[in-house]
Coordinates of C-alpha atoms and ligand atoms in Angstrom, one line a residue:
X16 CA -26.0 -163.7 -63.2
X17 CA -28.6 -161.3 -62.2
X18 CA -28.3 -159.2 -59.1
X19 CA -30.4 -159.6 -56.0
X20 CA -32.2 -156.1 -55.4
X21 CA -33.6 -154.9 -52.2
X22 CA -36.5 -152.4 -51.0
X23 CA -36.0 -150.4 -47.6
X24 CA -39.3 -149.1 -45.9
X25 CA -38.3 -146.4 -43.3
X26 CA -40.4 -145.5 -40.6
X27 CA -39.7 -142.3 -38.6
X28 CA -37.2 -139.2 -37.9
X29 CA -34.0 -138.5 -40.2
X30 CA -31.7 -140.7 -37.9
X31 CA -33.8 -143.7 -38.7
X32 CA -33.6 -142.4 -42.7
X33 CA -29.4 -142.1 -42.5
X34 CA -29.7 -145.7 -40.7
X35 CA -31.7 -147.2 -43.9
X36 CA -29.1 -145.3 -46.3
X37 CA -26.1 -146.8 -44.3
X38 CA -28.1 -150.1 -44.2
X39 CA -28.5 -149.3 -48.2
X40 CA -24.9 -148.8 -48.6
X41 CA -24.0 -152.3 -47.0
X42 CA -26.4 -154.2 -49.0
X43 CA -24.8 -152.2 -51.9
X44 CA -21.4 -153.2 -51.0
X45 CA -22.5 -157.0 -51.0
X46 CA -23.7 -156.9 -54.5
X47 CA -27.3 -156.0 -54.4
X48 CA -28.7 -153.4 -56.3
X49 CA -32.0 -151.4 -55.6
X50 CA -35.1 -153.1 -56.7
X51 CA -37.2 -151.2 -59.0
X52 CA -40.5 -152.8 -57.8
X53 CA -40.7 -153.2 -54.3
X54 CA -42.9 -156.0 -54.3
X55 CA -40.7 -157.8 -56.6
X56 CA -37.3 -157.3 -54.0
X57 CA -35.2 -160.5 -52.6
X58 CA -34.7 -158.6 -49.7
X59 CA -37.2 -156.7 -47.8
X60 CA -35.6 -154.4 -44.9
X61 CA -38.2 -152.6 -42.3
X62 CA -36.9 -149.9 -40.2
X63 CA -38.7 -149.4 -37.9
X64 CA -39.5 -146.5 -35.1
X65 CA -41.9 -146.6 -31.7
X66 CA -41.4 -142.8 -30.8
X67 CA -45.0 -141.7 -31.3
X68 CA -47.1 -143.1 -33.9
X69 CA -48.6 -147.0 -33.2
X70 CA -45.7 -148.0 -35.4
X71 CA -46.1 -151.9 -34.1
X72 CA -49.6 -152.3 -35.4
X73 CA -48.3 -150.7 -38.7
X74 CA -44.9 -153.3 -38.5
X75 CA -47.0 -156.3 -38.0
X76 CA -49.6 -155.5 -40.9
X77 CA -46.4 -155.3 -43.2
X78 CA -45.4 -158.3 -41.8
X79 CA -48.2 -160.2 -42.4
X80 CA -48.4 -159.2 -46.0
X81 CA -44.7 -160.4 -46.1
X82 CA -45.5 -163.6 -44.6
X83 CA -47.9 -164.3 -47.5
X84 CA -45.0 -163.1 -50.2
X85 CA -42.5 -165.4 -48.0
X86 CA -44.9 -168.4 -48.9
X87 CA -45.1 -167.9 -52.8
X88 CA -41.5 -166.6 -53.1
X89 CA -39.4 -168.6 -50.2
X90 CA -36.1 -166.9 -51.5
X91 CA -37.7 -163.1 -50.2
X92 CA -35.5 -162.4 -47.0
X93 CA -36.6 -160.3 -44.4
X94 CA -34.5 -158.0 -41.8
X95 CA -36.1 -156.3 -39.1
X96 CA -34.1 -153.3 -37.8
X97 CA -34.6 -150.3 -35.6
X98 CA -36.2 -148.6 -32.6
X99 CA -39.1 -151.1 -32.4
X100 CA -37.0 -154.1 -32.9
X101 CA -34.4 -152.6 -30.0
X102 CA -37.6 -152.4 -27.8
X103 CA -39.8 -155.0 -28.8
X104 CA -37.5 -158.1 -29.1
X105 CA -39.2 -160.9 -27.8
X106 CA -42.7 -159.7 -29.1
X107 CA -41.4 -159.3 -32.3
X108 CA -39.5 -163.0 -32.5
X109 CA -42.5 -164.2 -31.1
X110 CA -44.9 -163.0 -33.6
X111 CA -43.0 -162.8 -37.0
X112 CA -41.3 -166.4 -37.4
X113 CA -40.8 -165.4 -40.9
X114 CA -38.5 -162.5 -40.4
X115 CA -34.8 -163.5 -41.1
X116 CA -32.6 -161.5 -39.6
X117 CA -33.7 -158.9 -36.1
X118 CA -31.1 -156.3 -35.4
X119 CA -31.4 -152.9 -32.9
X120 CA -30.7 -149.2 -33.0
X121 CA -26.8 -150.3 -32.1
X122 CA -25.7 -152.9 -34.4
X123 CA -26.4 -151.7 -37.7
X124 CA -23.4 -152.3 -39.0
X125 CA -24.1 -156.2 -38.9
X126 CA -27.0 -156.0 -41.3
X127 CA -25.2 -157.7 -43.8
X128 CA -23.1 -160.2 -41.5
X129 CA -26.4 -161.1 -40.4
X130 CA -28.1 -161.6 -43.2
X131 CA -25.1 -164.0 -44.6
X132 CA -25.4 -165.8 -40.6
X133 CA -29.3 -166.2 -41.4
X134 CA -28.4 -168.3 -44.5
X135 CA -26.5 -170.9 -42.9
X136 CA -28.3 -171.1 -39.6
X137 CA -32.0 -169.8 -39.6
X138 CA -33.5 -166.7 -38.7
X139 CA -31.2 -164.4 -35.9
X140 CA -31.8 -162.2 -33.7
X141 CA -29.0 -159.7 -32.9
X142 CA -29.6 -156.7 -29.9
X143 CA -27.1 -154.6 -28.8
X144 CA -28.3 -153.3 -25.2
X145 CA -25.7 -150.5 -25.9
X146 CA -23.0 -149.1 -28.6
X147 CA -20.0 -151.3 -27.7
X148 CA -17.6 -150.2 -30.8
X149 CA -17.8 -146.8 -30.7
X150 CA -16.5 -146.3 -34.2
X151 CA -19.3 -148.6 -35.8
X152 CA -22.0 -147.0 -34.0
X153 CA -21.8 -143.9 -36.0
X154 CA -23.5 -144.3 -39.5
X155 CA -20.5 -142.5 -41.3
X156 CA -22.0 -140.1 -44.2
X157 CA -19.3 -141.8 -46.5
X158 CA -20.4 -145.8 -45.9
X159 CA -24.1 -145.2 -47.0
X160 CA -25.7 -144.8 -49.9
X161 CA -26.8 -141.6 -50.5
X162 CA -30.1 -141.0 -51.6
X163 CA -29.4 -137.2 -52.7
X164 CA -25.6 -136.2 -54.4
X165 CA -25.5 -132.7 -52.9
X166 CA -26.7 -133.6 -49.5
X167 CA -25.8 -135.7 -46.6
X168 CA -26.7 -136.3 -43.2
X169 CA -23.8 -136.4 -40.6
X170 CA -24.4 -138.3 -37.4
X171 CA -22.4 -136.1 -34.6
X172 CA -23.9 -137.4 -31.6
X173 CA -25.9 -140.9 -30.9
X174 CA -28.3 -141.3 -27.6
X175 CA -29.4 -139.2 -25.5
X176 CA -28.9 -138.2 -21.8
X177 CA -31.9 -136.5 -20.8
X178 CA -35.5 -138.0 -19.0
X179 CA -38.7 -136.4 -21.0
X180 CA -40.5 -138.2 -19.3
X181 CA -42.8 -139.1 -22.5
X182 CA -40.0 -140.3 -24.2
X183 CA -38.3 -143.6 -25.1
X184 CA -35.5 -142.1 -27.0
X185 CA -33.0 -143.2 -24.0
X186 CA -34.3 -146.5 -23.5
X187 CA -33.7 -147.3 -27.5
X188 CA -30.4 -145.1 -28.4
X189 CA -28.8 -145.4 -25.5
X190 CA -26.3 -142.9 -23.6
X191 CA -25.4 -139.9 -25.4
X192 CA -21.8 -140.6 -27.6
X193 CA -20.2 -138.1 -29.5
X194 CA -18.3 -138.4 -32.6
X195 CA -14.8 -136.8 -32.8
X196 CA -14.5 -133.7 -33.6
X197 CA -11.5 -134.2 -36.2
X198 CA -13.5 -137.3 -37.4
X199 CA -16.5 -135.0 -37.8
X200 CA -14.8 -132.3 -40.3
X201 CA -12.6 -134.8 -42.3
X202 CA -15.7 -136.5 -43.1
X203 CA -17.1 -133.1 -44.2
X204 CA -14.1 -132.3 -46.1
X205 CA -14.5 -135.6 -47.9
X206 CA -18.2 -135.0 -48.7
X207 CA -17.2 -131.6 -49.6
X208 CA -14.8 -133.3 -52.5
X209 CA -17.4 -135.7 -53.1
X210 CA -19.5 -132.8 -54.6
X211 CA -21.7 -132.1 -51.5
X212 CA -22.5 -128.7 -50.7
X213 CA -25.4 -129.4 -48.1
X214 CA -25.3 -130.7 -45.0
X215 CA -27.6 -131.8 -41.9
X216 CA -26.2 -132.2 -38.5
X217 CA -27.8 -134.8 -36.8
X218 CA -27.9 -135.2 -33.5
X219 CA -31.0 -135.9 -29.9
X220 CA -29.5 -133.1 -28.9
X221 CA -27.2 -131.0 -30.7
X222 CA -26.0 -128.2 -27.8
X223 CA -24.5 -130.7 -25.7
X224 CA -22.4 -132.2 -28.5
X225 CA -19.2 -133.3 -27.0
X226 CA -19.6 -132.9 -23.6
X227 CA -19.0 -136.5 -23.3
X228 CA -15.8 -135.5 -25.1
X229 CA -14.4 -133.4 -23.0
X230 CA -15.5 -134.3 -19.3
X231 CA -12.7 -136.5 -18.8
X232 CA -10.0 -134.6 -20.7
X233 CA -10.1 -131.3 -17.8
X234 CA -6.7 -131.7 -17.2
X235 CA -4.4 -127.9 -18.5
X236 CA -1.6 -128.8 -20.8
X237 CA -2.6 -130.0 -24.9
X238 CA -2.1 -133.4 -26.3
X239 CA -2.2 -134.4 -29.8
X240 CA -5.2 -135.8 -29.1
X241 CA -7.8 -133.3 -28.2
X242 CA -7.0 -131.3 -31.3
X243 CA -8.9 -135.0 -32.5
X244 CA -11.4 -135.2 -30.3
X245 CA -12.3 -131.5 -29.3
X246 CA -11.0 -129.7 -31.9
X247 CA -7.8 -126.8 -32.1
X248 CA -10.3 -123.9 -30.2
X249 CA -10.8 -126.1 -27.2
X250 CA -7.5 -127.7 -27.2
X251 CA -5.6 -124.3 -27.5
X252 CA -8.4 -123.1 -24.4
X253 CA -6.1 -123.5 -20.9
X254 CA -8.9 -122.8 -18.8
X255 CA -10.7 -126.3 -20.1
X256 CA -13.8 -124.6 -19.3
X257 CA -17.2 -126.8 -21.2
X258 CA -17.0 -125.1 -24.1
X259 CA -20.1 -125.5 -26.2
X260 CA -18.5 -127.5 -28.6
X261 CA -21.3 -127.5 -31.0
X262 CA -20.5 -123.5 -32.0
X263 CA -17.3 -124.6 -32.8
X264 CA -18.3 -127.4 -34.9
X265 CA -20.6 -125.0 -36.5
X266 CA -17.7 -122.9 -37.0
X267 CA -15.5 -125.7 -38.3
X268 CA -17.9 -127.7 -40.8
X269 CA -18.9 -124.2 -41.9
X270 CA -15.5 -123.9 -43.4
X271 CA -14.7 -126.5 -45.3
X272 CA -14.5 -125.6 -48.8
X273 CA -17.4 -126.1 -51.1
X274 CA -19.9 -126.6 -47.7
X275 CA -22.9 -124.1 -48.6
X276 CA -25.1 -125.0 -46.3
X277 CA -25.2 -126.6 -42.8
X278 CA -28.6 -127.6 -41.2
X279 CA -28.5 -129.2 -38.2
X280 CA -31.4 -131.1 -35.7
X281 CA -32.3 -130.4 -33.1
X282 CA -31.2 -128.2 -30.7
X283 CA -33.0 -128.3 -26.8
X284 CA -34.1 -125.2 -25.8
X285 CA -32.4 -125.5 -21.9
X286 CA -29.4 -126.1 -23.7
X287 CA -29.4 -123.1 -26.4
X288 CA -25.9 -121.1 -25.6
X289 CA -25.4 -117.6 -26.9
X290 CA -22.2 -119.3 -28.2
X291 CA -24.6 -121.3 -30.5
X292 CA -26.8 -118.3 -31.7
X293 CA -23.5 -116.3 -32.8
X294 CA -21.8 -119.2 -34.8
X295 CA -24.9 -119.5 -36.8
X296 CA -25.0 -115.7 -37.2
X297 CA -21.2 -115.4 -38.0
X298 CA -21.2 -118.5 -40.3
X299 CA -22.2 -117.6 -43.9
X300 CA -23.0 -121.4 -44.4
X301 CA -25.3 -121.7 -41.6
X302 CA -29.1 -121.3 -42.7
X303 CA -31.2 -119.2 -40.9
X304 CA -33.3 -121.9 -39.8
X305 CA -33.8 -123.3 -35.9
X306 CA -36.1 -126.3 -34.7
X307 CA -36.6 -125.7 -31.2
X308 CA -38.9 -128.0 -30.0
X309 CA -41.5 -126.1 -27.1
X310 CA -43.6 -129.5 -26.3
X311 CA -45.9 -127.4 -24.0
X312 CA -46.6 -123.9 -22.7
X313 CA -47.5 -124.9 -19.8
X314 CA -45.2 -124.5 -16.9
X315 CA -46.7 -127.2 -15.3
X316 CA -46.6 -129.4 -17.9
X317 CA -42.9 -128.6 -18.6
X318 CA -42.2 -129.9 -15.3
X319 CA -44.1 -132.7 -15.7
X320 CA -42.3 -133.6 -19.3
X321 CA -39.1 -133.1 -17.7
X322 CA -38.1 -130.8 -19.9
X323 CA -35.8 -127.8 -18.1
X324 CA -37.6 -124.8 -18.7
X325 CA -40.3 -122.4 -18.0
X326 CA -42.4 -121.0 -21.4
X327 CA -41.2 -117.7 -20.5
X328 CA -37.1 -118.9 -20.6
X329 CA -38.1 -120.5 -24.2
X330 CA -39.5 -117.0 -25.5
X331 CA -36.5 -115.7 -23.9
X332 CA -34.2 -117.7 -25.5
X333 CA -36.4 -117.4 -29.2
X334 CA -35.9 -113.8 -28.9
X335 CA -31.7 -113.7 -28.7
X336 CA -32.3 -116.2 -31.2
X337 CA -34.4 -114.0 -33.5
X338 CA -32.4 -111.3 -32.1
X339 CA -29.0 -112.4 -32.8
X340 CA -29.8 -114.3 -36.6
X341 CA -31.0 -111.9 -39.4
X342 CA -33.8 -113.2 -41.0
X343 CA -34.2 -116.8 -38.9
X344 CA -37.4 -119.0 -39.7
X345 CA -38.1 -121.1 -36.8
X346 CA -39.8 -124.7 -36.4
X347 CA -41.0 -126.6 -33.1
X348 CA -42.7 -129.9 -31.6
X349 CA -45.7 -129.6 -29.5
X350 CA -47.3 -132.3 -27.9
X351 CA -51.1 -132.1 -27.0
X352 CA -53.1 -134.2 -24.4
X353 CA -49.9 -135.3 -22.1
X354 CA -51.3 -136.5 -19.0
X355 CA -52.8 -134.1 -16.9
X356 CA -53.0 -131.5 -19.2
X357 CA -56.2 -129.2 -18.4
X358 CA -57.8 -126.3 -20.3
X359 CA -55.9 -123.8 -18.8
X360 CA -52.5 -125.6 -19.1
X361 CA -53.8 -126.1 -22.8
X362 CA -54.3 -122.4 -23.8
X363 CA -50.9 -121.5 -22.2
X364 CA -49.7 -123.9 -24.8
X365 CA -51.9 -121.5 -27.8
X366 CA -50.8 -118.7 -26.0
X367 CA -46.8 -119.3 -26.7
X368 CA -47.6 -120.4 -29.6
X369 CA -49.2 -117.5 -30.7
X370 CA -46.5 -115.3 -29.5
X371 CA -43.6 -117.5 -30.8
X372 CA -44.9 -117.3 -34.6
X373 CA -43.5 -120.2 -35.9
X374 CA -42.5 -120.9 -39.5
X375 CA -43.4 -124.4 -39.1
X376 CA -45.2 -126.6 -36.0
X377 CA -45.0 -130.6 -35.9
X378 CA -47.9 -131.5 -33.7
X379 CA -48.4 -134.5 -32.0
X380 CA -51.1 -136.1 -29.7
X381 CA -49.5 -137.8 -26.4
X382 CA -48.5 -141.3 -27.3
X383 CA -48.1 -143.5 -24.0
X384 CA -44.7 -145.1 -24.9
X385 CA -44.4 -148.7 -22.7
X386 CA -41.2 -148.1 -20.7
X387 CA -41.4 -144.1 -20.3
X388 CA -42.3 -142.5 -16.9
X389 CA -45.2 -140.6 -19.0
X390 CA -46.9 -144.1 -19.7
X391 CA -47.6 -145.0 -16.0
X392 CA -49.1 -141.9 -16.0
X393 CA -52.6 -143.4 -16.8
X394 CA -54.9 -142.0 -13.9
X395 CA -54.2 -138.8 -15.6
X396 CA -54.6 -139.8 -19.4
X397 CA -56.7 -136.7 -20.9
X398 CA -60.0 -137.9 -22.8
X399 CA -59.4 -138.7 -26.7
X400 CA -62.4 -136.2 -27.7
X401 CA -60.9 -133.4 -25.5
X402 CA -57.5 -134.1 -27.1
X403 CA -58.9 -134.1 -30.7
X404 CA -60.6 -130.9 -30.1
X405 CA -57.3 -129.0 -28.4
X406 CA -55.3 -130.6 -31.5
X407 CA -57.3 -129.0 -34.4
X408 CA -57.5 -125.5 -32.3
X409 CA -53.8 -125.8 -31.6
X410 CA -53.5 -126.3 -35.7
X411 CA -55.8 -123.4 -36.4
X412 CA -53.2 -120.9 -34.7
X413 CA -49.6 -123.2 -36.0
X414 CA -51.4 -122.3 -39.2
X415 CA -52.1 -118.7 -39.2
X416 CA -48.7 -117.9 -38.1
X417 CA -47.0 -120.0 -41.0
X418 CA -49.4 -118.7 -43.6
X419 CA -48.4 -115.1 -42.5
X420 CA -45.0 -115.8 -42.3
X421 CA -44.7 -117.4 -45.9
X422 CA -47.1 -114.3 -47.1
X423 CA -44.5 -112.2 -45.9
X424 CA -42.1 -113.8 -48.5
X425 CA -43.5 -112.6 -51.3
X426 CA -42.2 -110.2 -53.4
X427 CA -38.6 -111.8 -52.1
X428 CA -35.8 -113.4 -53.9
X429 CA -34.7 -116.5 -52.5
X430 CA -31.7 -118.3 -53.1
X431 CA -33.1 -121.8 -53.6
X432 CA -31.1 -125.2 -54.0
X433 CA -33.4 -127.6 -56.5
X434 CA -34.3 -130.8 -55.3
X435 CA -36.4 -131.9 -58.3
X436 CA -39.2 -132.1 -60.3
X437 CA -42.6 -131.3 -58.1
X438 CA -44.2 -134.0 -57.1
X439 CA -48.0 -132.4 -58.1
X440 CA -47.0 -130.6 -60.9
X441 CA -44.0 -131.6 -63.6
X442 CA -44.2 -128.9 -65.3
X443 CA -42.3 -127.4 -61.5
X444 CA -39.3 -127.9 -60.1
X445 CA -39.5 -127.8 -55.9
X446 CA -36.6 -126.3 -54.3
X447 CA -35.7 -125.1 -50.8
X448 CA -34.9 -121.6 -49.6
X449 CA -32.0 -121.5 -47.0
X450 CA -34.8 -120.7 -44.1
X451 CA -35.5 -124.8 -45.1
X452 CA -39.2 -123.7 -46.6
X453 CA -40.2 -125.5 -50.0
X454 CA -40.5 -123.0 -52.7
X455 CA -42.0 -124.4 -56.0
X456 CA -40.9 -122.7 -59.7
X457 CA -41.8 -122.9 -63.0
X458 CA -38.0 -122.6 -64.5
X459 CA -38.7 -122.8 -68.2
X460 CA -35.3 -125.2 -68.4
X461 CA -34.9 -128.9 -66.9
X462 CA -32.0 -127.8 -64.1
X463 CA -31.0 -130.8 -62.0
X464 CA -31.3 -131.3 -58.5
X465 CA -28.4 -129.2 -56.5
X466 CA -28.8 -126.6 -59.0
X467 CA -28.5 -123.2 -56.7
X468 CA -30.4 -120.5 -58.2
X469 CA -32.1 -117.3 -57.2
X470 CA -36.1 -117.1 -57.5
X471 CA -38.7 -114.6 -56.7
X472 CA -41.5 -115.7 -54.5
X473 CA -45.0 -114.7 -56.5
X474 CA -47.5 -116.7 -53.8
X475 CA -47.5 -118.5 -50.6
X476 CA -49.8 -120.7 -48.8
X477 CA -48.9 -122.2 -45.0
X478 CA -46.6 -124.8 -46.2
X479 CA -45.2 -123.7 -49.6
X480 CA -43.9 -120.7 -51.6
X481 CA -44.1 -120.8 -55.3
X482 CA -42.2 -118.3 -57.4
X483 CA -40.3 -118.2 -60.8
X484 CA -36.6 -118.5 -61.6
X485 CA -34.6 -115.4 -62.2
X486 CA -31.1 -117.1 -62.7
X487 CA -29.1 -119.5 -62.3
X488 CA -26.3 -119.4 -59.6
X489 CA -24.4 -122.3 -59.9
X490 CA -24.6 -126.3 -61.2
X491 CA -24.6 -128.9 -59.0
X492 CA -20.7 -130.1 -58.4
X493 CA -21.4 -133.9 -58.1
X494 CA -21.0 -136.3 -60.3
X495 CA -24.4 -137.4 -62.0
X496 CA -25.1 -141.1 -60.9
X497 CA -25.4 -143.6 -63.6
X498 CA -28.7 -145.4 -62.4
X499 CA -28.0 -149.2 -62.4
X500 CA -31.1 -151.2 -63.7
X501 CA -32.1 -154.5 -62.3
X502 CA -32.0 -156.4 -65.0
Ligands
LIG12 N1 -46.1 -138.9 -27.7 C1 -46.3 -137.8 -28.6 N2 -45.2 -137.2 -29.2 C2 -44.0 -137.6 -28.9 N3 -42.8 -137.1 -29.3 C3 -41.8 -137.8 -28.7 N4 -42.4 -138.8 -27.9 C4 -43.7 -138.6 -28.0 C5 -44.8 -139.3 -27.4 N5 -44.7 -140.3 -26.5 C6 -42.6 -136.0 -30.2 C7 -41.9 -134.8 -29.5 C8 -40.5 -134.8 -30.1 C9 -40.8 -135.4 -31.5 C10 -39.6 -135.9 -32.2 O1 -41.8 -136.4 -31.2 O2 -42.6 -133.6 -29.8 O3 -39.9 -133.6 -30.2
LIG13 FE1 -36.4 -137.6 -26.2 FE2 -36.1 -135.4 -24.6 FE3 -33.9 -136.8 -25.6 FE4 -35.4 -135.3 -27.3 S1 -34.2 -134.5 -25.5 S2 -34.6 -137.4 -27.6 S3 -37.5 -135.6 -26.4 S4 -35.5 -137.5 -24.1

């Protein structure tokens, strides 16, 4: 018998892309194979997001188009997962009859469940309003399937406790839960033996990792436990003072053998601890990369977003940063046009951004999100033109600084992990230095993705180095997946 395939379209941030790949992994598990046309899938999973973009116009487009492939092929099932379907139940039920199976940011896990529930009884809807089994809420690096061998994503926190007030992040991912600390490196050490030698932190808010954890556990005098949940440097701690956890589960996954490199996203900038800034200086593993998200320059505006800090306390903290971490690249998210925003709260935002320098600059125009404080907000909405214009001047300075800082690469020899052949050009392999920037090489020899080897930057432009190989450091450790053909 031939094997039902699937398709999974992601929309939005990493969390949502380890949800699809633990979504992947179920579907896996139940006997379905990836399809190798899309079009041509028995099951059609969107994943859907609703922090920024207009993803619901985008979501009920595809849905329409599925609606017609539902009619010629009646067998196509579709599930419906994700931010938008947390937020947007009865809309969505409302308008997409078709869809088989709606589950939310919580429930992930019961993709499958679901879709088996769907056969017997119709289409289901399924919402968690929050993460009721703790241990299921997690997307475990080691249920999914990955979609790179050497790299995985590990969920350490879920939710997220603070009120940007242009942000519905809290209202679809719920309270911030952290994972165990002990869970945290054993599932490390497994993806560590599993061939892995890169991995991403993920996290709303990575500082204030397990401070959930160890609220309730004050008390002086160890128990087995905490050595579990907090790990041996807080447990061994008397004083139970809030440790900043996350240093020592920088410190912690850094050591596991065979861990390279640990990424992690993304930090707040109120929550930045000098305990942080010396982990990732004193672990060899950690890269020299930061995303610390600004949103504004504007003091005002800060206020206004909610957000915890003046422009001058995020320089402050950039520069210990910069200070403390040789060599650190450094990304951010700025938002332009949040209400009430004038000129002069405007060029504050150029002006920190021209002092921060920034490697790298996500930029987003102000999306009114139904259900955040930011969206009632409308008396003070800020003209579309005027944004536009603020947008493409705010791009013209994100720009200048990462052109100069890539420039500055050249004539450097990065040590570059290979993630494949380049999308533009086959004759190059892409790769990525450890400050996370894409570095494109002509190596002469096929080397497979994983590959560690050192290269010499040759050119730049404000989003890519190119360079060529100068050798090979080491092959990947993983074992080479045998692809699995539909047929
Ligand atoms: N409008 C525009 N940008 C937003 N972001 C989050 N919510 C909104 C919104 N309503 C941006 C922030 C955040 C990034 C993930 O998305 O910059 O850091
Ligand atoms: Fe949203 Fe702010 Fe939480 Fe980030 S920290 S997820 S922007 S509420």
């Amino acid at each position: 018998m031939t094997a039902k395939t699937y398709a999974i379209r992601t929309f939005g941030c990493q969390m949502n892309e380890h949800d699809s790949e633990r979504i992947a992994g179920l579907l896996e598990a139940d006997g379905l194979v990836p399809a190798l046309d899309a079009d041509a899938a028995d099951v059609v999973v969107l994943n859907t997001c609703c922090i920024r973009e207009n993803a619901d116009n985008k979501l009920y487009g595809t849905l329409g188009h599925l609606k017609t492939a539902k009619e010629q092929r009646p067998g196509l099932e579709i599930i419906v997962s994700g931010c938008l379907a947390q937020n947007d139940r009865e809309e969505l039920q409302r308008r997409a009859g078709h869809v088989d199976v709606i589950l939310g940011t919580h429930n992930v896990h019961r993709a499958v469940e679901l879709l088996h529930e769907s056969r017997e009884t119709g289409p289901v809807l399924e919402i968690w309003d929050e993460a009721l089994e703790e241990a299921e809420s997690f997307p475990s690096a080691l249920a999914v399937r990955r979609e790179i061998d050497y790299s995985a994503w590990v969920s350490i926190q879920i939710g997220c406790d603070n009120t940007c007030t242009y942000c519905i992040v809290p209202a679809v991912r719920g309270r911030e839960l952290s994972r165990p600390f002990g869970e945290l490196v054993a599932e490390v050490q497994r993806l560590a033996a599993d061939g892995v030698h890169e991995i991403t932190l993920l996290g709303q808010n990575v500082n204030s990792y397990g401070r959930d954890l160890t609220l309730s556990r004050r008390e002086v005098g160890v128990v087995y436990d905490d050595v579990l949940i907090a790990g041996s440097l807080w447990a061994a701690d008397d004083s139970r003072r809030i440790r900043p956890l996350f240093a020592d589960l920088l410190t912690a996954v850094s050591a596991v053998e065979g861990i390279e490199r640990v990424r992690f996203t993304s930090p707040h900038p109120k929550d930045l601890r000098p305990e942080t800034i010396v982990a990732m200086a004193e672990n060899d593993a950690v890269c020299n990369h930061l995303h610390l998200p600004l949103q504004s320059g504007s003091d005002s505006i800060l206020t206004a977003m909610h957000r915890g800090y003046t422009a001058e306390r995020y320089l402050e903290k950039l520069a210990a940063a910069r200070a403390g971490i040789e060599d650190l690249a450094v990304s951010t998210d700025i938002i332009v046009g949040f209400p009430g925003e004038t000129e002069d709260d405007f060029e504050r935002t150029l002006a920190v951004a021209a002092e921060a320098e920034f490697d790298l600059a996500y930029t987003f125009i102000f999306s009114p999100r139904d259900g955040t404080v930011a969206a009632t907000y409308s008396d003070r909405f800020v003209d579309s033109e005027v944004v536009s214009a603020r947008f493409k001047r705010l791009h013209t300075v994100t720009e200048r600084s990462a052109l100069a800082k890539h420039r500055a690469r050249i004539g450097r020899i990065e040590e570059v992990v290979v993630e494949g052949v380049s999308r533009r050009n086959d004759q190059m392999l892409s790769s990525r230095t450890r400050q996370n920037k894409l570095l494109h090489f002509a190596s002469g020899t096929a080397l497979r993705p994983g590959t560690r080897a050192s290269v010499l930057v040759t050119d730049a432009g404000a989003h890519y180095l190119a360079g060529e190989l100068v050798e090979v450091l080491a092959a990947p450790r993983h074992r080479t997946r045998i692809p699995v053909s539909a047929g």
